[in-house]
Short mmCIF file of C-alpha atoms and ligand atoms in Angstrom, two decimals:
data_model
loop_
_atom_site.label_atom_id
_atom_site.label_comp_id
_atom_site.label_asym_id
_atom_site.label_seq_id
_atom_site.Cartn_x
_atom_site.Cartn_y
_atom_site.Cartn_z
CA MET A 15 -31.56 47.52 101.60
CA SER A 16 -30.91 51.23 101.18
CA PHE A 17 -33.51 53.82 100.17
CA LYS A 18 -31.89 54.16 96.73
CA ASP A 19 -31.90 50.35 96.28
CA ASN A 20 -35.62 50.39 97.03
CA VAL A 21 -36.36 53.05 94.43
CA ASP A 22 -34.17 51.25 91.89
CA LEU A 23 -36.11 48.03 92.42
CA TYR A 24 -39.36 49.84 91.70
CA VAL A 25 -37.77 51.23 88.52
CA GLU A 26 -36.47 47.82 87.39
CA GLN A 27 -39.84 46.21 88.00
CA SER A 28 -41.65 48.54 85.60
CA ALA A 29 -38.76 48.98 83.14
CA LYS A 30 -38.82 45.22 82.57
CA LEU A 31 -42.52 45.39 81.75
CA LEU A 32 -41.59 48.00 79.17
CA LYS A 33 -38.83 45.66 77.90
CA PHE A 34 -36.07 48.22 78.46
CA SER A 35 -32.57 46.77 77.97
CA ASP A 36 -30.40 46.32 81.08
CA ASP A 37 -27.93 49.02 80.00
CA LEU A 38 -30.75 51.54 79.54
CA ILE A 39 -32.17 50.66 82.95
CA ASP A 40 -28.72 51.12 84.53
CA HIS A 41 -28.34 54.47 82.85
CA ILE A 42 -31.76 55.70 83.96
CA LYS A 43 -31.12 54.62 87.56
CA SER A 44 -27.72 56.32 87.87
CA THR A 45 -27.12 59.68 89.54
CA HIS A 46 -25.68 61.95 86.88
CA SER A 47 -23.74 64.24 89.15
CA LEU A 48 -23.20 64.63 92.84
CA ILE A 49 -21.45 67.04 95.13
CA LYS A 50 -20.51 66.61 98.78
CA VAL A 51 -19.46 69.71 100.67
CA ASN A 52 -18.17 70.41 104.14
CA VAL A 53 -19.10 73.78 105.52
CA GLY A 54 -17.35 75.41 108.46
CA VAL A 55 -19.26 78.09 110.34
CA GLU A 56 -18.03 79.92 113.43
CA ILE A 57 -20.64 79.77 116.18
CA ASP A 58 -19.88 80.89 119.75
CA LYS A 59 -16.15 81.19 118.93
CA LYS A 60 -15.97 77.58 117.73
CA ILE A 61 -15.98 76.26 114.17
CA HIS A 62 -18.89 73.91 113.54
CA ASN A 63 -18.57 71.55 110.58
CA PHE A 64 -21.59 70.51 108.54
CA THR A 65 -21.71 68.01 105.70
CA GLY A 66 -24.11 68.50 102.84
CA TRP A 67 -24.95 66.96 99.47
CA ARG A 68 -26.71 67.93 96.27
CA ALA A 69 -27.46 65.13 93.83
CA VAL A 70 -28.53 65.57 90.23
CA HIS A 71 -30.25 62.41 89.13
CA SER A 72 -31.18 63.68 85.67
CA GLU A 73 -30.71 66.69 83.46
CA HIS A 74 -32.59 65.58 80.35
CA ILE A 75 -34.62 68.75 80.93
CA LEU A 76 -33.09 71.73 82.70
CA PRO A 77 -33.20 73.01 85.33
CA SER A 78 -33.09 69.99 87.62
CA LYS A 79 -35.45 70.43 90.53
CA GLY A 80 -35.77 69.11 94.06
CA GLY A 81 -36.02 69.93 97.73
CA MET A 82 -33.36 70.76 100.28
CA ARG A 83 -33.60 68.71 103.47
CA TYR A 84 -32.16 69.63 106.87
CA SER A 85 -32.00 66.60 109.12
CA ILE A 86 -29.46 64.73 111.20
CA ASN A 87 -30.38 61.62 109.19
CA VAL A 88 -29.45 63.10 105.80
CA ASP A 89 -26.82 61.06 103.93
CA GLN A 90 -25.62 60.57 100.38
CA ASP A 91 -27.74 57.50 99.64
CA ASP A 92 -30.98 59.14 100.76
CA THR A 93 -30.15 62.28 98.80
CA GLU A 94 -29.57 60.24 95.63
CA ALA A 95 -32.77 58.27 96.22
CA LEU A 96 -34.82 61.44 96.71
CA ALA A 97 -33.22 63.02 93.61
CA SER A 98 -34.22 60.02 91.51
CA LEU A 99 -37.81 60.20 92.80
CA MET A 100 -37.89 63.80 91.52
CA THR A 101 -37.07 62.64 87.98
CA TYR A 102 -39.95 60.15 87.93
CA LYS A 103 -42.30 62.57 89.69
CA CYS A 104 -41.75 65.45 87.25
CA ALA A 105 -42.39 63.10 84.33
CA ILE A 106 -45.68 61.87 85.81
CA VAL A 107 -47.16 65.36 86.07
CA ASP A 108 -45.52 66.65 82.87
CA ILE A 109 -43.31 69.19 84.60
CA PRO A 110 -40.34 70.14 82.41
CA PHE A 111 -37.59 69.59 84.98
CA GLY A 112 -34.87 67.03 85.64
CA GLY A 113 -34.58 65.50 89.10
CA SER A 114 -32.37 66.69 91.95
CA LYS A 115 -32.27 66.80 95.75
CA GLY A 116 -30.03 68.20 98.45
CA GLY A 117 -29.53 67.91 102.14
CA LEU A 118 -27.52 69.11 105.09
CA LYS A 119 -26.71 66.88 108.04
CA ILE A 120 -27.93 69.07 110.87
CA ASN A 121 -30.57 69.16 113.55
CA PRO A 122 -32.02 72.62 112.86
CA LYS A 123 -33.71 72.67 116.27
CA ASN A 124 -30.25 72.99 117.90
CA TYR A 125 -29.54 76.37 116.29
CA THR A 126 -30.96 79.88 116.50
CA GLU A 127 -32.48 81.54 113.47
CA GLN A 128 -29.41 83.76 113.09
CA GLN A 129 -27.09 80.74 113.20
CA LEU A 130 -29.22 78.84 110.69
CA ARG A 131 -29.02 81.82 108.39
CA LEU A 132 -25.22 81.80 108.53
CA ILE A 133 -25.09 78.03 107.98
CA THR A 134 -27.53 78.18 105.05
CA LYS A 135 -25.63 81.02 103.40
CA ALA A 136 -22.32 79.16 103.73
CA PHE A 137 -23.87 75.96 102.33
CA ALA A 138 -25.56 77.84 99.47
CA THR A 139 -22.34 79.70 98.59
CA LYS A 140 -20.53 76.40 98.04
CA LEU A 141 -23.32 74.94 95.94
CA ILE A 142 -23.71 78.10 93.84
CA ASN A 143 -19.97 78.40 93.21
CA LYS A 144 -19.81 74.76 92.11
CA GLY A 145 -22.76 75.20 89.71
CA PHE A 146 -25.30 73.29 91.79
CA ILE A 147 -27.79 76.14 92.25
CA SER A 148 -29.05 78.53 89.57
CA PRO A 149 -32.36 79.33 87.84
CA ALA A 150 -31.16 77.63 84.66
CA ILE A 151 -29.40 74.56 86.07
CA ASN A 152 -30.63 73.51 89.50
CA VAL A 153 -33.46 74.89 91.62
CA PRO A 154 -34.02 73.82 95.27
CA ALA A 155 -37.29 74.01 97.24
CA PRO A 156 -38.30 73.36 100.86
CA ASP A 157 -38.37 69.81 102.22
CA VAL A 158 -38.16 68.23 105.68
CA GLY A 159 -36.58 70.71 108.10
CA THR A 160 -36.59 73.67 105.70
CA SER A 161 -39.17 76.30 104.78
CA GLU A 162 -39.59 79.54 102.87
CA LYS A 163 -37.11 81.14 105.26
CA GLU A 164 -34.19 78.98 104.10
CA MET A 165 -35.21 79.46 100.46
CA ASP A 166 -35.13 83.22 100.94
CA TRP A 167 -31.62 83.06 102.40
CA ILE A 168 -30.44 80.92 99.47
CA LYS A 169 -31.96 83.40 97.00
CA ASP A 170 -30.25 86.32 98.77
CA THR A 171 -26.93 84.47 98.60
CA TYR A 172 -27.38 83.77 94.89
CA LYS A 173 -28.32 87.39 94.21
CA SER A 174 -25.21 88.72 95.89
CA LEU A 175 -22.95 86.26 94.03
CA ARG A 176 -24.67 86.64 90.62
CA PRO A 177 -26.14 90.18 90.56
CA GLU A 178 -26.08 90.21 86.76
CA ASP A 179 -28.56 87.33 86.54
CA ILE A 180 -31.90 88.99 85.85
CA ASN A 181 -33.67 85.72 86.74
CA TYR A 182 -32.05 85.39 90.16
CA ARG A 183 -35.41 84.95 91.92
CA GLY A 184 -35.93 81.69 90.04
CA CYS A 185 -32.90 80.06 91.71
CA VAL A 186 -35.20 78.57 94.40
CA THR A 187 -38.94 78.01 94.78
CA GLY A 188 -41.07 77.98 97.90
CA LYS A 189 -39.96 81.55 98.72
CA PRO A 190 -41.99 84.09 100.67
CA ILE A 191 -44.39 86.05 98.45
CA HIS A 192 -42.46 89.32 98.79
CA SER A 193 -39.35 87.56 97.50
CA GLY A 194 -41.01 86.22 94.36
CA GLY A 195 -42.91 83.29 95.84
CA ILE A 196 -46.30 82.26 94.55
CA ASN A 197 -49.58 82.27 96.46
CA GLY A 198 -50.48 78.69 97.31
CA ARG A 199 -47.00 77.06 97.21
CA LYS A 200 -46.82 76.39 100.95
CA GLU A 201 -50.11 74.48 100.82
CA ALA A 202 -49.52 72.96 97.38
CA THR A 203 -48.29 69.48 98.31
CA GLY A 204 -51.10 68.94 100.82
CA ARG A 205 -53.70 70.43 98.51
CA GLY A 206 -52.40 68.29 95.63
CA ILE A 207 -52.83 65.16 97.77
CA GLU A 208 -56.39 66.22 98.53
CA GLU A 209 -56.98 66.44 94.76
CA VAL A 210 -55.61 62.89 94.42
CA ILE A 211 -58.07 61.64 97.03
CA ARG A 212 -60.96 63.54 95.46
CA GLU A 213 -60.14 62.05 92.06
CA LEU A 214 -59.96 58.58 93.61
CA PHE A 215 -63.51 59.01 94.92
CA ARG A 216 -64.73 60.07 91.47
CA HIS A 217 -63.75 56.58 90.25
CA LYS A 218 -66.31 54.38 91.94
CA ASP A 219 -64.82 51.22 90.35
CA VAL A 220 -61.51 51.91 92.12
CA VAL A 221 -63.31 52.77 95.37
CA LYS A 222 -65.11 49.43 95.12
CA GLU A 223 -61.88 47.57 94.36
CA THR A 224 -60.27 48.99 97.51
CA LYS A 225 -63.39 48.26 99.60
CA LEU A 226 -63.59 51.88 100.74
CA LYS A 227 -66.96 53.39 101.62
CA ASN A 228 -68.47 55.22 98.69
CA GLU A 229 -68.09 58.75 100.06
CA LEU A 230 -64.81 60.25 101.25
CA LYS A 231 -66.41 61.69 104.40
CA ASP A 232 -67.53 58.23 105.57
CA ASN A 233 -64.00 56.80 105.68
CA SER A 234 -61.66 57.01 108.65
CA ILE A 235 -58.26 58.56 107.96
CA VAL A 236 -54.93 58.26 109.79
CA ILE A 237 -52.10 60.69 109.00
CA GLN A 238 -48.49 60.24 110.09
CA GLY A 239 -46.69 63.60 110.30
CA PHE A 240 -48.10 67.06 111.05
CA GLY A 241 -45.45 69.13 109.27
CA ASN A 242 -45.96 71.15 106.13
CA VAL A 243 -47.48 68.32 104.09
CA GLY A 244 -49.46 66.56 106.84
CA SER A 245 -50.98 69.68 108.41
CA ASN A 246 -52.01 71.30 105.12
CA LEU A 247 -53.49 68.06 103.87
CA ALA A 248 -55.43 67.55 107.10
CA GLU A 249 -56.71 71.13 106.97
CA HIS A 250 -57.95 70.77 103.40
CA LEU A 251 -59.56 67.38 103.98
CA TYR A 252 -61.28 68.62 107.14
CA ASN A 253 -62.57 71.94 105.80
CA ARG A 254 -63.34 71.14 102.17
CA ASP A 255 -64.33 67.46 102.33
CA ASN A 256 -65.71 67.11 105.83
CA ALA A 257 -63.25 64.24 106.32
CA LYS A 258 -62.99 62.19 109.50
CA ILE A 259 -59.35 62.15 110.57
CA ILE A 260 -59.22 59.80 113.53
CA ALA A 261 -55.48 59.96 114.27
CA ILE A 262 -52.49 62.21 113.65
CA GLY A 263 -48.94 61.21 114.55
CA GLU A 264 -45.76 63.09 115.31
CA SER A 265 -42.34 61.83 116.44
CA ASN A 266 -43.33 61.99 120.15
CA GLY A 267 -46.66 60.12 119.85
CA TYR A 268 -50.10 60.34 118.33
CA LEU A 269 -53.49 61.93 118.96
CA TYR A 270 -56.55 59.68 118.58
CA ASN A 271 -60.25 60.47 118.45
CA LYS A 272 -62.56 57.87 116.97
CA ASN A 273 -65.15 60.54 116.12
CA GLY A 274 -62.65 62.63 114.19
CA ILE A 275 -60.19 65.31 115.32
CA ASN A 276 -61.10 68.98 115.01
CA ILE A 277 -58.23 69.93 112.71
CA ASN A 278 -58.75 73.69 112.91
CA SER A 279 -58.40 73.60 116.70
CA LEU A 280 -55.39 71.29 116.41
CA ASN A 281 -53.69 73.58 113.90
CA LYS A 282 -54.19 76.59 116.16
CA PHE A 283 -52.88 74.65 119.15
CA TYR A 284 -49.88 73.27 117.20
CA LYS A 285 -48.85 76.70 115.90
CA LYS A 286 -48.75 78.01 119.47
CA ASN A 287 -47.34 75.00 121.33
CA LYS A 288 -45.40 73.06 118.63
CA THR A 289 -46.99 69.80 119.77
CA ILE A 290 -50.15 67.83 118.96
CA LYS A 291 -50.46 66.69 122.58
CA ASN A 292 -53.88 68.18 123.30
CA LYS A 293 -56.05 66.17 125.65
CA LYS A 294 -59.17 68.18 124.79
CA LEU A 295 -59.05 67.11 121.15
CA GLY A 296 -58.43 63.38 121.69
CA LYS A 297 -56.42 60.83 123.61
CA PHE A 298 -52.65 61.18 123.32
CA TYR A 299 -50.49 58.06 123.12
CA ASN A 300 -46.72 58.23 123.61
CA GLN A 301 -45.89 55.42 121.14
CA PRO A 302 -45.38 57.09 117.71
CA ASN A 303 -44.74 53.79 115.92
CA GLU A 304 -48.14 52.36 116.83
CA LEU A 305 -49.96 54.97 114.75
CA ILE A 306 -49.20 53.22 111.48
CA GLU A 307 -50.77 50.02 112.80
CA LEU A 308 -54.14 51.58 113.68
CA GLU A 309 -57.24 50.20 112.03
CA CYS A 310 -58.54 52.71 109.46
CA ASP A 311 -59.82 53.04 105.89
CA ILE A 312 -57.17 55.41 104.54
CA LEU A 313 -53.60 55.51 105.84
CA ILE A 314 -51.46 58.51 104.86
CA PRO A 315 -47.78 58.43 105.81
CA ALA A 316 -46.68 62.08 105.55
CA ALA A 317 -43.46 62.11 107.58
CA LEU A 318 -40.41 60.18 106.44
CA GLU A 319 -39.22 57.20 104.41
CA ASN A 320 -39.47 53.58 105.56
CA ALA A 321 -42.53 54.02 107.76
CA ILE A 322 -43.75 50.62 106.54
CA THR A 323 -41.15 47.89 106.15
CA ILE A 324 -41.06 44.12 106.42
CA LYS A 325 -40.91 44.60 110.22
CA ASN A 326 -44.39 46.08 110.62
CA VAL A 327 -46.15 45.31 107.33
CA LYS A 328 -48.16 42.43 108.75
CA LYS A 329 -49.70 44.79 111.32
CA ILE A 330 -51.05 47.25 108.76
CA LYS A 331 -54.84 47.39 108.95
CA THR A 332 -55.99 49.79 106.26
CA LYS A 333 -57.73 49.55 102.89
CA ILE A 334 -55.52 51.98 101.00
CA ILE A 335 -52.18 53.73 101.56
CA ILE A 336 -51.66 57.17 100.11
CA GLU A 337 -47.95 57.98 100.10
CA ALA A 338 -47.69 61.66 100.99
CA ALA A 339 -44.08 61.27 102.16
CA ASN A 340 -41.27 60.17 99.88
CA GLY A 341 -40.43 56.47 100.14
CA PRO A 342 -42.64 55.52 103.11
CA VAL A 343 -43.13 51.89 101.95
CA SER A 344 -40.14 49.61 101.36
CA PHE A 345 -40.01 47.39 98.28
CA GLU A 346 -40.51 44.21 100.28
CA ALA A 347 -43.41 45.67 102.27
CA ASP A 348 -44.97 46.84 99.01
CA LYS A 349 -44.98 43.24 97.72
CA GLU A 350 -46.64 42.01 100.89
CA LEU A 351 -49.31 44.74 100.79
CA ASN A 352 -50.04 43.93 97.14
CA LYS A 353 -50.55 40.30 98.06
CA ARG A 354 -53.06 41.37 100.71
CA GLY A 355 -54.91 43.53 98.18
CA ILE A 356 -54.11 46.82 99.91
CA MET A 357 -53.83 49.45 97.19
CA ILE A 358 -50.97 51.97 97.38
CA LEU A 359 -51.01 55.29 95.57
CA PRO A 360 -47.27 55.98 95.23
CA ASP A 361 -45.20 58.99 96.27
CA ILE A 362 -43.95 59.86 92.78
CA TYR A 363 -47.53 60.71 91.87
CA VAL A 364 -49.23 61.57 95.17
CA ASN A 365 -46.93 64.31 96.47
CA ALA A 366 -46.14 65.88 93.07
CA GLY A 367 -48.33 68.92 93.83
CA GLY A 368 -45.36 70.67 95.42
CA VAL A 369 -43.26 70.55 92.29
CA VAL A 370 -46.24 71.48 90.10
CA VAL A 371 -46.75 74.78 91.93
CA SER A 372 -42.97 75.24 92.20
CA TYR A 373 -42.93 75.10 88.42
CA PHE A 374 -45.54 77.88 88.31
CA GLU A 375 -43.41 79.92 90.72
CA TRP A 376 -40.32 79.43 88.57
CA VAL A 377 -42.24 80.45 85.43
CA LYS A 378 -43.50 83.53 87.30
CA ASN A 379 -39.91 84.40 88.28
CA ILE A 380 -38.41 84.09 84.82
CA SER A 381 -41.35 85.85 83.17
CA HIS A 382 -41.26 88.61 85.81
CA ILE A 383 -45.03 88.92 86.11
CA ARG A 384 -47.63 87.66 88.54
CA PHE A 385 -50.22 85.24 87.15
CA GLY A 386 -53.56 86.93 86.56
CA ARG A 387 -52.15 90.46 86.63
CA VAL A 388 -53.00 91.21 83.03
CA GLU A 389 -56.32 89.43 82.55
CA LYS A 390 -58.11 89.52 85.96
CA ARG A 391 -60.15 92.72 85.41
CA PHE A 392 -60.75 91.88 81.76
CA GLN A 393 -62.31 88.56 82.80
CA GLU A 394 -64.49 90.35 85.34
CA ARG A 395 -65.71 92.82 82.73
CA LYS A 396 -66.61 90.01 80.32
CA ILE A 397 -68.68 88.21 82.98
CA LEU A 398 -70.43 91.48 83.85
CA ASP A 399 -71.17 92.12 80.14
CA LEU A 400 -72.73 88.65 79.92
CA ILE A 401 -74.94 89.22 82.98
CA ASN A 402 -76.06 92.59 81.61
CA LEU A 403 -76.88 91.01 78.27
CA ILE A 404 -78.95 88.25 79.91
CA ASP A 405 -80.76 90.86 82.05
CA GLN A 406 -81.49 92.93 78.94
CA LYS A 407 -82.77 89.97 76.90
CA THR A 408 -84.89 88.55 79.70
CA ASN A 409 -86.01 91.90 81.02
CA THR A 410 -84.82 91.10 84.55
CA LYS A 411 -82.38 92.62 87.03
CA THR A 412 -79.82 90.34 88.66
CA ASN A 413 -79.38 90.95 92.37
CA PRO A 414 -76.15 92.99 93.02
CA GLU A 415 -75.18 90.51 95.74
CA VAL A 416 -75.33 87.66 93.24
CA ILE A 417 -73.33 89.73 90.77
CA SER A 418 -70.56 90.39 93.27
CA LYS A 419 -70.33 86.65 93.94
CA ILE A 420 -70.16 85.66 90.26
CA VAL A 421 -67.95 88.46 88.97
CA HIS A 422 -64.53 87.32 90.04
CA GLY A 423 -61.50 87.31 87.76
CA ALA A 424 -58.94 84.63 88.54
CA ASN A 425 -56.16 85.74 90.87
CA GLU A 426 -52.76 84.06 91.25
CA GLU A 427 -53.89 81.51 93.83
CA ASP A 428 -56.98 80.57 91.78
CA LEU A 429 -54.79 79.95 88.76
CA ALA A 430 -52.13 78.02 90.69
CA TYR A 431 -54.80 75.76 92.21
CA SER A 432 -56.54 75.32 88.89
CA GLY A 433 -53.26 74.18 87.31
CA LEU A 434 -52.56 71.97 90.30
CA GLU A 435 -55.95 70.28 90.15
CA ASP A 436 -55.62 69.76 86.41
CA SER A 437 -52.15 68.20 86.76
CA MET A 438 -53.18 65.81 89.54
CA ARG A 439 -56.41 64.72 87.87
CA ASN A 440 -54.81 64.20 84.45
CA ALA A 441 -52.05 62.09 85.95
CA PHE A 442 -54.51 59.95 87.89
CA ASN A 443 -56.41 59.15 84.72
CA GLU A 444 -53.26 58.44 82.70
CA ILE A 445 -52.04 56.04 85.40
CA LEU A 446 -55.41 54.35 85.70
CA GLU A 447 -55.57 53.78 81.96
CA ILE A 448 -52.19 52.03 82.09
CA LYS A 449 -53.18 50.08 85.21
CA LYS A 450 -56.24 48.70 83.42
CA ARG A 451 -54.16 47.82 80.36
CA ILE A 452 -51.17 46.14 82.02
CA LYS A 453 -53.15 44.77 85.01
CA ARG A 454 -50.48 45.62 87.55
CA SER A 455 -50.42 47.58 90.79
CA PHE A 456 -50.94 51.34 90.92
CA ARG A 457 -47.23 51.79 91.70
CA GLU A 458 -46.03 49.61 88.82
CA SER A 459 -48.39 51.48 86.49
CA THR A 460 -47.13 54.86 87.74
CA TYR A 461 -43.47 53.96 87.19
CA TYR A 462 -44.46 52.47 83.83
CA LEU A 463 -45.99 55.78 82.75
CA SER A 464 -43.05 57.79 84.05
CA LEU A 465 -40.43 55.61 82.37
CA GLN A 466 -42.35 55.64 79.14
CA LYS A 467 -42.18 59.44 79.15
CA ILE A 468 -38.52 59.62 80.17
CA ARG A 469 -37.36 57.05 77.64
CA LYS A 470 -37.85 59.54 74.81
CA PHE A 471 -34.90 61.55 76.13
CA TYR A 472 -32.43 58.68 76.42
CA THR A 473 -30.54 57.68 73.31
CA SER A 474 -27.82 55.17 72.53
CA ASP A 475 -25.59 57.86 71.02
CA GLY A 476 -25.15 60.00 74.09
CA PHE A 477 -27.13 61.55 76.86
CA PRO A 478 -28.83 63.85 77.16
CA LYS A 479 -30.29 64.19 73.69
CA ARG A 480 -30.29 67.86 72.79
P1 LIG B 516 -41.74 68.75 107.71
O1 LIG B 516 -40.40 68.78 108.27
O2 LIG B 516 -42.50 70.01 107.58
O3 LIG B 516 -42.66 67.72 108.50
C1 LIG B 516 -42.31 66.40 108.80
C2 LIG B 516 -43.06 66.05 110.07
O4 LIG B 516 -42.90 64.65 110.35
C3 LIG B 516 -42.56 66.81 111.28
O5 LIG B 516 -43.66 67.46 111.87
C4 LIG B 516 -41.96 65.73 112.18
O6 LIG B 516 -42.14 66.01 113.54
C5 LIG B 516 -42.75 64.52 111.76
N1 LIG B 516 -42.09 63.26 112.06
C6 LIG B 516 -40.78 62.95 112.05
N2 LIG B 516 -40.58 61.67 112.42
C7 LIG B 516 -41.80 61.16 112.68
C8 LIG B 516 -42.27 59.89 113.12
N3 LIG B 516 -41.45 58.90 113.37
N4 LIG B 516 -43.62 59.71 113.28
C9 LIG B 516 -44.46 60.72 113.01
N5 LIG B 516 -44.08 61.94 112.60
C10 LIG B 516 -42.77 62.15 112.45
O7 LIG B 516 -41.60 68.03 106.28
P2 LIG B 516 -42.64 68.05 105.08
O8 LIG B 516 -42.24 69.11 104.15
O9 LIG B 516 -44.01 68.01 105.62
O10 LIG B 516 -42.30 66.65 104.38
C11 LIG B 516 -42.87 65.43 104.80
C12 LIG B 516 -42.64 64.38 103.69
O11 LIG B 516 -43.22 64.85 102.46
C13 LIG B 516 -41.18 64.10 103.39
O12 LIG B 516 -41.04 62.76 102.98
C14 LIG B 516 -40.91 65.02 102.18
O13 LIG B 516 -39.81 64.59 101.41
C15 LIG B 516 -42.23 64.88 101.45
N6 LIG B 516 -42.52 65.96 100.51
C16 LIG B 516 -42.58 67.26 100.93
C17 LIG B 516 -42.90 68.26 100.00
C18 LIG B 516 -43.05 69.71 100.41
O14 LIG B 516 -43.51 70.50 99.59
N7 LIG B 516 -42.72 70.09 101.62
C19 LIG B 516 -43.13 67.93 98.66
C20 LIG B 516 -43.08 66.59 98.28
C21 LIG B 516 -42.78 65.62 99.22
#
């Protein structure tokens, strides 16, 4: 079964609960437009050919939004599957975007930075000229194998092709700050997942249902993948929640420490050496696939799709799975895990923090002003006025050190994180309400909520409804 088939089965499952007609379900599942391009780039006096795709799953709200993946495993089916996940994801967190995704079949590690720049610019030129990238229609972001660097190159390409577009910076998100990026975007997906976990632990009935220990810090955590999502999540959990992360996996193996890995030391080591193989921080095992089978309380796949399939599902020994990656559990494995009472918080909700903060970045770009720029000092003055008033009325004098701690107007990162937390917590509660009402799994309830929201845009007399 392909990745797209898997996603479609999840959609069908919940659409039937909502009593959607078969033709409506077919329409919702379908990719609305798709482009395949071949890009030729001269490298070392030889033309190298690269194949890429950009899929638009939905455009009921524009622009359509979704990451750009660079991997040798990229293909059309995966791109369509990932684009469809974006549609459902944006609906869950009330982000006014359609769903899209793109990818280039390439192993970026085989090319220099200069070569990657040329390849990215050639790829972006094709997509822009065919109407598959623009601030109003379709906005990429980083995904596996790409980062703010690639986004910056795409933005530069767009700017040179469309200099008259005053909103050119909004043609991609996840850019460097100096190029119109937003503080907090790089960490947003990981931080958003931390908010999901925090919200889970505020619901003691759910914690009890999953048989987790009452406090987050008392549960053992295993994370697969130490890329953008995995490393930022681990850092937040370790520093803000005192979490015990007993194992971290990468494609060459995994690091294990039953007392918990020191994530700050690992991050420092990884940045320098590009590997998690550090014998001082734990024991390193060369079998990457065994990580997912480790006994733990919370399992977080944060690498790639199909980490848990019918082949290894019986070996899973966790209480809850939190899907940080897109599509890490196959449909059949999901059924088996449900039978065993292992709760799964699904990708279309869990990793939505990235697109939430991307939305803030896009709004910043088209409104041409940094969040907090206008009101920060005003807020500070108001808090100071209040302290002075209290001092006056109570005939006291607040310590200047205390004042400097309290008087803090919200800056861009504060506001982005506040909006992120609000989005993740609201969605959790909306899903939980549905779960209690329909008495189905967390995933079925999440798709149910998403489809319920999307349905409003689909009509029998043409799509999209304008
Ligand atoms: P990334 O490229 O930064 O990191 C992926 C990591 O997974 C790499 O470190 C890689 O070495 C590792 N990996 C690959 N194969 C592995 C294996 N078999 N076992 C263990 N580790 C393996 O990518 P990312 O941005 O962190 O994305 C990870 C997942 O999260 C993907 O599914 C992506 O679609 C999803 N996601 C990312 C974002 C985002 O903002 N970056 C947002 C939403 C969802």
